[in-house]
Coordinates of C-alpha atoms and ligand atoms in Angstrom, one line a residue:
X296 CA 185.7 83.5 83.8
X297 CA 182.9 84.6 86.3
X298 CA 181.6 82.0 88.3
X299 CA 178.7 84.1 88.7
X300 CA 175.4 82.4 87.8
X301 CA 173.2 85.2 85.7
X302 CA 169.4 83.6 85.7
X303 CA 166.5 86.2 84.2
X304 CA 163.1 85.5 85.6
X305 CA 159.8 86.6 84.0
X306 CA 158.2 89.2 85.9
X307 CA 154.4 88.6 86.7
X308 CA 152.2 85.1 86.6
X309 CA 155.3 82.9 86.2
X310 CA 157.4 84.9 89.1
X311 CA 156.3 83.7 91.9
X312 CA 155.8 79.6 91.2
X313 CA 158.9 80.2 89.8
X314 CA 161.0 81.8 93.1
X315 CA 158.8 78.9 95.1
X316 CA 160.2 76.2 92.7
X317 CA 164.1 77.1 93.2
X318 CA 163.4 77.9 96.9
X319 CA 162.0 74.1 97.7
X320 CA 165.7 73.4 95.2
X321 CA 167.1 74.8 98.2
X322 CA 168.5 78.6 96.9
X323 CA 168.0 80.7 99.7
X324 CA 166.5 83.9 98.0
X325 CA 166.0 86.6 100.0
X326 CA 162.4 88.7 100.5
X327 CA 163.4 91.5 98.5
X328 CA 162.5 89.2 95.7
X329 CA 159.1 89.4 96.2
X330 CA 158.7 92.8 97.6
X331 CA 161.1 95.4 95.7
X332 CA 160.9 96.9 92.4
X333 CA 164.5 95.9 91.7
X334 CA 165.4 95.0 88.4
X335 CA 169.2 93.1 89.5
X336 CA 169.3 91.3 93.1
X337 CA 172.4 89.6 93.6
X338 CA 172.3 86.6 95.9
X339 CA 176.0 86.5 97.0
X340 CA 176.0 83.6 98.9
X341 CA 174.6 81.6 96.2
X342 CA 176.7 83.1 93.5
X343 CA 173.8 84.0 91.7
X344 CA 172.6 86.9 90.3
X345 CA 169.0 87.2 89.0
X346 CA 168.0 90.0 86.2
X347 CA 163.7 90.2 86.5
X348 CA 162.4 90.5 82.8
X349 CA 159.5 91.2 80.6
X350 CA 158.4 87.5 80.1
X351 CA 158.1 87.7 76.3
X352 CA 162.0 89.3 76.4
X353 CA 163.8 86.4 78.7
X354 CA 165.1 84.1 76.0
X355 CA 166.5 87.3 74.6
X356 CA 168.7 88.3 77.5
X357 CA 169.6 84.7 77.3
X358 CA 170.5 84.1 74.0
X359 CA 172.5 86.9 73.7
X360 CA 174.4 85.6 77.4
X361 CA 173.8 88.5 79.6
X362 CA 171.8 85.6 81.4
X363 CA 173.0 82.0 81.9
X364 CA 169.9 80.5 81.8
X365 CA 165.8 81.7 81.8
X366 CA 163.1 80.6 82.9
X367 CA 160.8 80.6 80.0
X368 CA 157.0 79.7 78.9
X369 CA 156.5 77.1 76.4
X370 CA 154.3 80.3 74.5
X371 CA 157.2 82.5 74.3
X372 CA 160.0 79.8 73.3
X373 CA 157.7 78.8 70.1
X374 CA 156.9 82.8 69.3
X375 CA 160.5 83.8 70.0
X376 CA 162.4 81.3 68.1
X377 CA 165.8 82.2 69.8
X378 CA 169.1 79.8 69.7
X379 CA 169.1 78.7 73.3
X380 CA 168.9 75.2 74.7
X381 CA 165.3 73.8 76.5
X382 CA 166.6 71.9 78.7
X383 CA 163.8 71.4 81.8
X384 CA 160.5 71.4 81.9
X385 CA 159.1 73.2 85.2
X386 CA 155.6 72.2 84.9
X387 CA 154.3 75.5 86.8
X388 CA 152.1 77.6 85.2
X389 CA 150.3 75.3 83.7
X390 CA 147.9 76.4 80.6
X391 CA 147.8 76.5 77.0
X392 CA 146.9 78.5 73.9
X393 CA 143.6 78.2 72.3
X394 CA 141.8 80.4 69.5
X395 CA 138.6 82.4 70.9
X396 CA 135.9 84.2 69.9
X397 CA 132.3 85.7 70.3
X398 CA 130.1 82.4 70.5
X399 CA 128.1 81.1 67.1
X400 CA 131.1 82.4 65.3
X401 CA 131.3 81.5 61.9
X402 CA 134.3 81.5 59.9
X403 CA 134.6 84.3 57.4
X404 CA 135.8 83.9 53.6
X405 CA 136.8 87.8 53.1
X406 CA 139.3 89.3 55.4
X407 CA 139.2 87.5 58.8
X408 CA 141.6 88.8 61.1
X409 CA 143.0 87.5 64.4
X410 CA 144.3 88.9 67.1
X411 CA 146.9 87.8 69.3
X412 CA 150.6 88.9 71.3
X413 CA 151.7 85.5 69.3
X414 CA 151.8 86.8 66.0
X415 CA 154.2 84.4 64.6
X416 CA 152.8 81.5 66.6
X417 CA 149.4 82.6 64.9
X418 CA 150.5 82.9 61.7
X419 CA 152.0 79.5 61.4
X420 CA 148.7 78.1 63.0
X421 CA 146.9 79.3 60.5
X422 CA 149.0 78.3 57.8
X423 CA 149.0 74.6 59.2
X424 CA 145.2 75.0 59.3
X425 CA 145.1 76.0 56.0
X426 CA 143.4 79.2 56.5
X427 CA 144.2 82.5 55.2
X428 CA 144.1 85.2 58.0
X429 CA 145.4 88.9 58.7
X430 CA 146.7 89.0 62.2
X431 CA 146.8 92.1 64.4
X432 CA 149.7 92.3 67.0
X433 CA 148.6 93.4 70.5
X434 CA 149.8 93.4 73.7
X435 CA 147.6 92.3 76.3
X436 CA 144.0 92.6 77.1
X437 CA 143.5 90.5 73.8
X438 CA 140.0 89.5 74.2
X439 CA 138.8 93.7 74.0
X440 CA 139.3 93.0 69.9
X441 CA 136.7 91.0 69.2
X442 CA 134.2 92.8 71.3
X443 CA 135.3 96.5 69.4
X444 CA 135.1 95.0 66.6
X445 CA 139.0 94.9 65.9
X446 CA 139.3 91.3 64.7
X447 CA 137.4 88.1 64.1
X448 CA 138.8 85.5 66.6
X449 CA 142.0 86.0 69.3
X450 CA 145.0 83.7 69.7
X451 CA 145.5 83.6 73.6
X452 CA 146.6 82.0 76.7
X453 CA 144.0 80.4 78.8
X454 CA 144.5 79.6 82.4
X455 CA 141.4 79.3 84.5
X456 CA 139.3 80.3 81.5
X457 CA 137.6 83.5 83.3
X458 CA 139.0 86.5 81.4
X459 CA 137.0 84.2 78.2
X460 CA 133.8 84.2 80.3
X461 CA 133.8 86.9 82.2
X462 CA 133.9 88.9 78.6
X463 CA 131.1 86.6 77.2
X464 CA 133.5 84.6 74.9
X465 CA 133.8 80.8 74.2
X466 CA 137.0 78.6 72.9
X467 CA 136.5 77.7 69.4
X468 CA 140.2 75.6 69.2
X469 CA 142.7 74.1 71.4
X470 CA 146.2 74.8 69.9
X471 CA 149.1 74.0 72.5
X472 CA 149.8 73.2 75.9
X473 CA 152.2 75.3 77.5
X474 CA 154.5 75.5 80.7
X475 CA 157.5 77.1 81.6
X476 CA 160.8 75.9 81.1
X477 CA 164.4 76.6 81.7
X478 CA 166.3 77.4 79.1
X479 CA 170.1 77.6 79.1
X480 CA 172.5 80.0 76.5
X481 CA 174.2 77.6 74.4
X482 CA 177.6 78.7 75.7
X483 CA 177.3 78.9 78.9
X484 CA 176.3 75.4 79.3
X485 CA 179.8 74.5 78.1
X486 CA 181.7 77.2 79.8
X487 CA 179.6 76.6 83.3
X488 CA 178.4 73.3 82.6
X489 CA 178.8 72.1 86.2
X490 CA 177.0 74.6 88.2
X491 CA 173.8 74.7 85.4
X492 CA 173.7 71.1 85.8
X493 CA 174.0 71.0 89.1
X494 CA 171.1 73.3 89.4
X495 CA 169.0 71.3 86.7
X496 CA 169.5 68.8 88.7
X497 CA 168.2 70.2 91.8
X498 CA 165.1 71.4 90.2
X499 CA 164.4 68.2 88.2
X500 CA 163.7 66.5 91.5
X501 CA 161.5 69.5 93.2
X502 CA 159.3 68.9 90.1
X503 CA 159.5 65.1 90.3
X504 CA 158.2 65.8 93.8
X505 CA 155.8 68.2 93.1
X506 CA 154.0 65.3 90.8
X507 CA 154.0 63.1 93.2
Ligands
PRP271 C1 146.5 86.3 80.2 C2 145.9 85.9 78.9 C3 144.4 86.0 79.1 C4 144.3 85.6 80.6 C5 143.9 84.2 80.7 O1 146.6 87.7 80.3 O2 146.4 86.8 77.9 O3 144.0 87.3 78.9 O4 145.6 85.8 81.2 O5 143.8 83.8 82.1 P1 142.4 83.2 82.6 O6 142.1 82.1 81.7 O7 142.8 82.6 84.0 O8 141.4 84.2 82.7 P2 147.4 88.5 81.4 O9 146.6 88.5 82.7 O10 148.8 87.9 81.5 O11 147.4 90.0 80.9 P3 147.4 90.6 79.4 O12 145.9 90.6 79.0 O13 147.9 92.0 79.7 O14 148.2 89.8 78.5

């Protein structure tokens, strides 16, 4: 069996707190992390090799084993569903989902509709909430529907809360908060249970001291 340590990392927001995390766990990752378009950088001397994914598709690569372990947002794991193991919580990235939409909004009786990249975390929102909605899957750039006219309210992520105000809309519910996490296929945490824990480990006390 490889020894080789497969971790897939969200491209984007997450990257970089990320790469500074396991840096300060002392992996020595090299530049070209942060300034190639590579998609597969081995680190050799760590025994690592890290595969840079489309956040939303990192517990997939996982699941299925191609990567030991992820690093994952909280948003993601709930819409994704996949059979992998949470096993740390990074606390980087730091925000949660909320429902938005243009202000004095009032909720409809016929037809609303929502739009969101979380379809099936919206949909079971709604459910638990009791409400009957029609939810439009989008990509990004989620907050352009209710201004077109394209649905009612959004499901998003908010951060600093600027995209919302800069684009004249205001929270109307607080659903979740969410961080990232590392999640581990279910298998390879028996088969290299050592080395994942050994680098749980090392990150659990970067975050403890990140707290502090
Ligand atoms: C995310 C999210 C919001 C925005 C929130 O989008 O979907 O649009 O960030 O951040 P803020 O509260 O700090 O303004 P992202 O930038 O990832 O791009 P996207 O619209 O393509 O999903």
């Amino acid at each position: 069996m490889s020894d080789l340590l497969t971790v897939a990392m969200p491209k984007g927001r997450i990257f970089e707190e990320a790469v500074e995390l396991l840096r300060k766990a002392g992996y020595d990752l090299p530049d070209e992390f942060e300034n190639s378009r590579k998609l597969i950088i081995d680190v050799p001397e760590e025994k690592m090799r890290f595969i840079l994914a489309k956040p939303m598709d990192v517990p997939t690569y996982v699941e299925h084993g191609v990567a030991d372990i992820g690093v994952a947002g909280k948003d993601v794991m709930i819409e994704e569903e996949r059979d992998v193991y949470e096993v740390l919580d990074l606390k980087i990235s730091a925000c949660y989902l909320a429902v938005a939409g243009l202000p004095g909004y009032a909720k409809k009786d016929i037809n609303p509709k929502v739009a969101s990249k979380y379809p099936n975390l919206a949909t079971q929102y709604f459910k638990e909430q009791g409400e009957q909605v029609e939810i439009i899957k989008l990509n990004g750039s989620i907050e352009l529907a209710p201004l077109i006219g394209l649905a009612d309210r959004i499901v998003d992520i908010v951060s600093t809360g600027q995209t919302l105000k800069e684009n004249g809309l205001v929270e109307l519910e607080t659903i979740v908060p969410i961080t990232s996490r590392i999640i581990v296929n279910p298998v390879s945490y028996r088969l290299k249970d050592e080395r994942i824990e050994e680098m749980v480990e090392r990150l659990s006390v970067v975050v403890e001291e990140e707290l502090r």
